Amino acid sequence: MENTSGPTSVEFGLNTFGDITPGPDGQPKHAAQVIRDVVEEAVLADSIGIQAFGIGEHHRDDFAVSAPDMVLGAIASRTDNIKLGTAVTVLSSDDPLRVYERFATLDAVGNGRAEVIVGRGSFTESFPLFGYKLDDYNVLFEEKFEIFAETLKERPIRWRGTHRAPIEGAILTPATENGLSAWVGVGGSPESVLRSVRRGVPMMLAIIGGAPARFRPYVDLYQQAQKEQGVDPMPLGMHSPGHIAETDEKAREELWEPFRLNRIRIGRERGWPDPTYEDFVSEIEHGALFAGSPETVAQKIYENVRVLDVDRFDLKYANGMMPHEQMMNSIELYGTKVLPRVREMLSRAL
């Protein structure tokens, strides 16, 4: 089923993990400077009308941000309209009650602009860091997500499970003025889709490799499960990596080396083969990498918004050791060239 709700209903955002970036001398910047750069990137995004900005949580030396809510608080003080979110908050190694309280506080600071995307995360460093066992990976997420979904109702919480003491009528503070916006990040499994609907927390698809259209069966399951459970329609989002430059050739030239080095480092940790340039081009032309000129990226976003019937598209614009200046240019083009073109095409499709 295609999206027929109109162009104004589709939101567009940006995501970053706060990747460590190079300075003018080619050496890695200090993480503190990277964090300050992320704030500047969000300020630019707000100034050109991008609707949402998400920051991922990591606990390793190739990413600068371990506490997204703190960085988002700084961004809140310098922006007016952009939504302030995460991509993602690693709920399995956090306390869902504290997650709610932190983001309810951010919501107050940002005048109702906070949102949180909770998930398992694609890295596991936080488990040993905070004293959790990887053997408990599944039960921790299942139970903590259940608790987190209860916090969003903003009423006394009563819960019993296996990983912590019972919760007997807990009241969390501060309450939000209009509710806390939340999503659950899903990598693509039927169980995750059904969990999202069962708990009433909208799904954000993390599409980071392969053709996005292969996720269509999960979209169908998401829509069907809502009908079967008789719940109001829930929004659907997707998140994918990419980079925008003035031409396709320039975008590929700027992205290839940071992409290659990033994939090599992570891939060797996980037993993946090193990427080839042919793999890179294939991922741009047929897969989940949204890289190219404004027109090329706009066409690809439009096609996938329609195919997957999504209400929100987030571009992960930071991809490894890419200079801050190139990312700022990518953000500028995304907001001023790509999104107006996507909205024009969506409007014509009605």
XYZ file of C-alpha atoms in Angstrom:
350
model
C 0.000 0.000 0.000
C 1.375 3.397 -0.949
C 1.381 6.466 1.242
C -1.680 8.520 0.367
C -1.830 10.785 3.395
C -0.168 13.716 1.661
C 3.256 15.344 1.586
C 2.771 17.434 4.690
C 2.342 14.270 6.772
C 5.839 12.972 5.910
C 8.526 14.265 8.258
C 12.218 14.432 7.446
C 15.058 14.253 9.925
C 18.781 13.736 10.333
C 20.746 11.300 12.482
C 24.337 11.177 13.665
C 26.327 8.899 15.921
C 28.862 11.659 16.559
C 31.552 9.839 14.584
C 35.077 11.020 15.392
C 36.062 13.311 12.510
C 39.375 14.612 11.131
C 40.710 18.102 11.734
C 42.498 20.295 9.147
C 45.709 18.310 9.722
C 43.963 15.020 8.987
C 44.307 13.827 12.574
C 41.248 12.786 14.593
C 39.600 15.624 16.478
C 39.162 15.422 20.229
C 35.764 13.999 21.139
C 34.909 17.248 22.930
C 35.289 19.201 19.673
C 33.255 16.610 17.790
C 30.415 17.084 20.272
C 30.561 20.845 19.782
C 30.473 20.276 16.025
C 27.372 18.090 16.393
C 25.643 20.974 18.160
C 26.522 23.274 15.235
C 25.192 20.699 12.770
C 21.877 20.596 14.613
C 21.677 24.405 14.732
C 22.127 24.503 10.955
C 19.482 21.811 10.473
C 16.990 23.802 12.546
C 17.720 27.021 10.651
C 16.833 25.457 7.280
C 13.636 23.742 8.387
C 14.692 20.129 8.907
C 12.134 18.648 11.272
C 14.064 16.248 13.499
C 17.605 15.604 14.729
C 18.636 12.339 16.358
C 21.882 11.418 18.125
C 22.987 7.838 18.749
C 24.394 6.439 21.994
C 27.730 4.607 21.873
C 30.448 3.714 24.352
C 33.517 3.262 22.142
C 36.329 5.482 20.927
C 35.208 5.900 17.303
C 32.077 7.759 18.413
C 32.025 10.855 20.612
C 28.539 10.727 22.132
C 27.761 8.480 25.090
C 25.033 10.707 26.597
C 22.782 11.974 23.766
C 20.312 13.667 26.101
C 23.059 15.976 27.384
C 24.016 17.030 23.854
C 20.345 17.446 22.958
C 19.898 19.727 25.962
C 22.615 21.984 24.561
C 20.940 21.904 21.153
C 17.576 22.758 22.719
C 18.982 26.035 24.028
C 20.073 27.103 20.531
C 17.166 25.939 18.371
C 13.471 26.688 18.124
C 11.579 24.101 16.099
C 13.538 20.924 15.408
C 12.590 17.748 17.278
C 15.315 16.511 19.627
C 15.738 12.759 19.634
C 17.989 9.726 19.870
C 19.136 7.180 17.320
C 19.021 5.072 19.484
C 18.915 4.983 23.276
C 20.241 1.523 24.224
C 17.385 0.537 26.495
C 18.738 -2.920 27.382
C 21.598 -1.412 29.422
C 19.680 1.593 30.765
C 16.917 2.127 33.296
C 13.593 2.751 31.507
C 12.319 4.887 34.378
C 15.381 7.127 34.168
C 15.119 7.231 30.368
C 11.605 8.620 30.712
C 12.643 11.158 33.356
C 15.642 12.379 31.336
C 13.617 12.887 28.191
C 10.654 14.385 30.017
C 13.159 16.910 31.378
C 14.504 17.513 27.861
C 10.913 17.948 26.695
C 10.458 20.730 29.238
C 13.698 22.457 28.227
C 12.814 22.151 24.533
C 9.173 23.263 24.838
C 7.734 19.880 23.888
C 10.317 18.897 21.243
C 11.834 15.784 22.837
C 11.490 12.330 21.353
C 13.284 9.114 22.125
C 13.992 6.126 19.911
C 14.717 3.135 22.104
C 16.314 -0.040 20.854
C 18.804 -2.813 21.419
C 21.570 -0.916 19.622
C 23.956 -2.492 17.138
C 26.930 -2.477 19.550
C 27.209 -4.285 22.874
C 29.934 -2.350 24.738
C 27.373 -0.899 27.151
C 26.549 -4.345 28.583
C 29.879 -5.057 30.344
C 30.400 -1.336 30.976
C 27.250 -1.098 33.085
C 27.394 -4.586 34.566
C 24.936 -6.499 32.375
C 25.369 -9.970 30.915
C 25.028 -10.550 27.184
C 23.357 -13.834 28.072
C 20.426 -11.710 29.285
C 20.248 -9.733 26.018
C 16.693 -10.747 25.077
C 15.014 -10.705 28.471
C 16.544 -7.348 29.372
C 15.129 -5.671 26.296
C 11.738 -7.371 26.503
C 11.167 -6.431 30.137
C 12.641 -2.948 29.932
C 10.636 -2.133 26.832
C 7.508 -3.273 28.645
C 8.311 -0.890 31.504
C 9.197 1.960 29.151
C 5.889 1.601 27.310
C 4.143 1.949 30.677
C 6.034 5.174 31.456
C 4.586 6.785 28.341
C 1.086 6.462 29.813
C 2.150 8.865 32.608
C 0.249 7.146 35.374
C 1.396 5.090 38.403
C 3.460 2.104 37.253
C 3.066 -1.386 38.641
C 5.259 -4.100 37.180
C 6.832 -7.434 38.036
C 9.472 -9.353 36.124
C 12.808 -11.117 36.509
C 15.589 -8.564 36.076
C 14.778 -6.095 38.869
C 12.678 -5.605 41.983
C 8.941 -5.062 41.441
C 7.687 -1.553 40.723
C 4.832 -0.714 43.041
C 2.929 2.370 41.910
C 5.926 4.491 40.863
C 5.120 8.071 39.827
C 7.754 9.658 37.577
C 8.671 13.314 37.458
C 8.466 15.642 35.730
C 5.318 14.817 33.835
C 5.323 16.197 30.316
C 2.862 18.835 29.184
C 1.604 16.898 26.141
C 3.121 13.409 26.378
C 6.538 12.119 25.361
C 7.057 11.169 21.714
C 8.744 7.780 21.360
C 9.696 5.180 18.751
C 11.258 1.739 18.898
C 14.116 1.012 16.503
C 13.612 -2.239 14.593
C 16.246 -3.990 12.499
C 13.835 -6.323 10.788
C 12.251 -9.300 12.522
C 8.570 -10.247 12.800
C 8.877 -10.452 16.586
C 10.139 -6.876 16.797
C 7.322 -5.622 14.583
C 4.652 -7.326 16.686
C 6.278 -6.090 19.907
C 6.042 -2.513 18.645
C 2.312 -2.835 17.995
C 1.624 -4.777 21.191
C 3.263 -2.067 23.318
C 1.805 0.817 21.307
C 5.190 2.375 20.443
C 5.654 3.297 16.753
C 8.309 1.517 14.705
C 11.418 3.094 13.174
C 13.022 0.744 10.648
C 16.831 0.785 10.700
C 17.586 0.100 7.025
C 21.360 0.161 6.765
C 22.062 -2.383 4.028
C 20.376 -4.018 1.065
C 17.377 -2.824 -0.914
C 14.916 -0.972 1.338
C 12.000 -2.583 -0.514
C 12.852 -5.910 1.137
C 11.371 -4.451 4.332
C 7.910 -4.209 2.770
C 6.708 -7.501 4.366
C 7.467 -6.006 7.797
C 5.442 -2.921 6.880
C 2.543 -5.140 5.841
C 2.798 -7.067 9.116
C 2.910 -3.780 11.082
C -0.243 -2.500 9.390
C -2.075 -5.824 9.664
C -1.233 -6.243 13.359
C -2.678 -2.813 14.110
C -5.928 -3.730 12.351
C -6.166 -7.061 14.158
C -5.584 -5.438 17.551
C -8.023 -2.622 16.814
C -5.544 0.163 17.623
C -5.385 3.576 16.039
C -2.960 3.774 13.095
C 0.610 4.261 14.287
C 3.238 6.204 12.318
C 6.100 4.393 10.616
C 9.628 5.682 10.118
C 12.851 4.610 8.416
C 16.506 5.518 8.983
C 19.260 5.032 6.395
C 22.814 6.314 5.822
C 23.844 8.700 3.078
C 25.732 11.771 1.919
C 24.868 14.634 -0.422
C 27.185 16.766 -2.545
C 26.743 18.920 -5.626
C 27.208 15.986 -8.028
C 26.991 12.211 -7.845
C 30.714 11.956 -8.508
C 31.633 14.359 -5.720
C 29.349 12.630 -3.223
C 30.938 9.263 -3.971
C 34.447 10.709 -3.829
C 33.829 12.328 -0.421
C 32.035 9.341 1.097
C 34.045 6.364 -0.156
C 37.119 6.575 2.069
C 35.262 7.339 5.355
C 32.718 4.634 4.470
C 35.478 2.129 3.653
C 37.479 2.710 6.836
C 34.356 2.635 9.007
C 33.163 -0.648 7.498
C 36.622 -2.199 7.775
C 36.885 -1.408 11.483
C 33.399 -2.593 12.364
C 33.494 -5.463 9.889
C 36.686 -6.925 11.309
C 35.094 -6.926 14.761
C 32.150 -8.888 13.343
C 33.816 -11.103 10.784
C 32.642 -9.240 7.684
C 34.796 -9.036 4.536
C 36.368 -5.682 3.747
C 34.158 -3.622 1.410
C 35.100 -3.102 -2.214
C 34.358 -0.016 -4.278
C 31.959 -2.161 -6.314
C 30.079 -3.020 -3.092
C 29.912 0.678 -2.277
C 28.514 1.653 -5.689
C 26.006 -1.204 -5.594
C 24.765 -0.067 -2.191
C 24.243 3.440 -3.599
C 22.519 2.302 -6.778
C 20.488 -0.600 -5.439
C 20.751 -0.622 -1.643
C 20.262 1.498 1.445
C 22.969 4.123 0.890
C 21.361 7.454 -0.065
C 24.364 9.160 -1.638
C 24.643 11.499 -4.593
C 23.529 14.843 -5.913
C 20.396 16.497 -4.496
C 18.312 15.213 -7.398
C 19.632 11.656 -7.108
C 19.021 11.506 -3.357
C 15.607 13.172 -3.657
C 14.483 10.594 -6.219
C 15.659 7.722 -4.029
C 13.975 9.108 -0.899
C 10.737 9.673 -2.813
C 10.714 6.153 -4.224
C 11.306 4.513 -0.853
C 8.863 6.701 1.063
C 6.250 5.530 -1.423
C 7.275 1.870 -1.495
C 7.420 1.537 2.290
C 4.530 3.886 3.088
C 6.550 5.717 5.738
C 5.569 8.855 7.626
C 9.146 9.761 8.597
C 12.509 9.495 6.837
C 15.765 10.100 8.737
C 19.083 10.381 6.904
C 22.150 9.277 8.865
C 24.463 11.932 7.480
C 27.595 11.084 9.523
C 29.497 8.092 8.188
C 32.951 7.650 9.677
C 35.908 10.053 9.441
C 34.262 12.652 7.218
C 35.226 16.313 7.781
C 32.724 18.469 9.632
C 32.656 20.939 6.727
C 31.536 18.259 4.267
C 28.775 17.160 6.618
C 27.602 20.757 7.026
C 27.396 21.040 3.228
C 25.459 17.766 3.072
C 22.998 19.048 5.682
C 22.571 22.324 3.784
C 21.811 20.509 0.538
C 19.443 18.077 2.279
C 17.374 20.880 3.766
C 17.431 23.386 0.903
C 17.519 21.162 -2.205
C 16.585 17.566 -1.457
C 13.557 17.980 0.790
C 11.767 20.619 -1.309
C 12.180 18.312 -4.307
C 10.875 15.277 -2.400
C 7.851 17.231 -1.204
C 7.168 18.422 -4.752
C 7.195 14.846 -6.028
C 4.970 13.635 -3.191
C 2.510 16.430 -3.889
C 2.323 15.472 -7.560
C 1.708 11.832 -6.642
C -1.537 12.612 -4.829
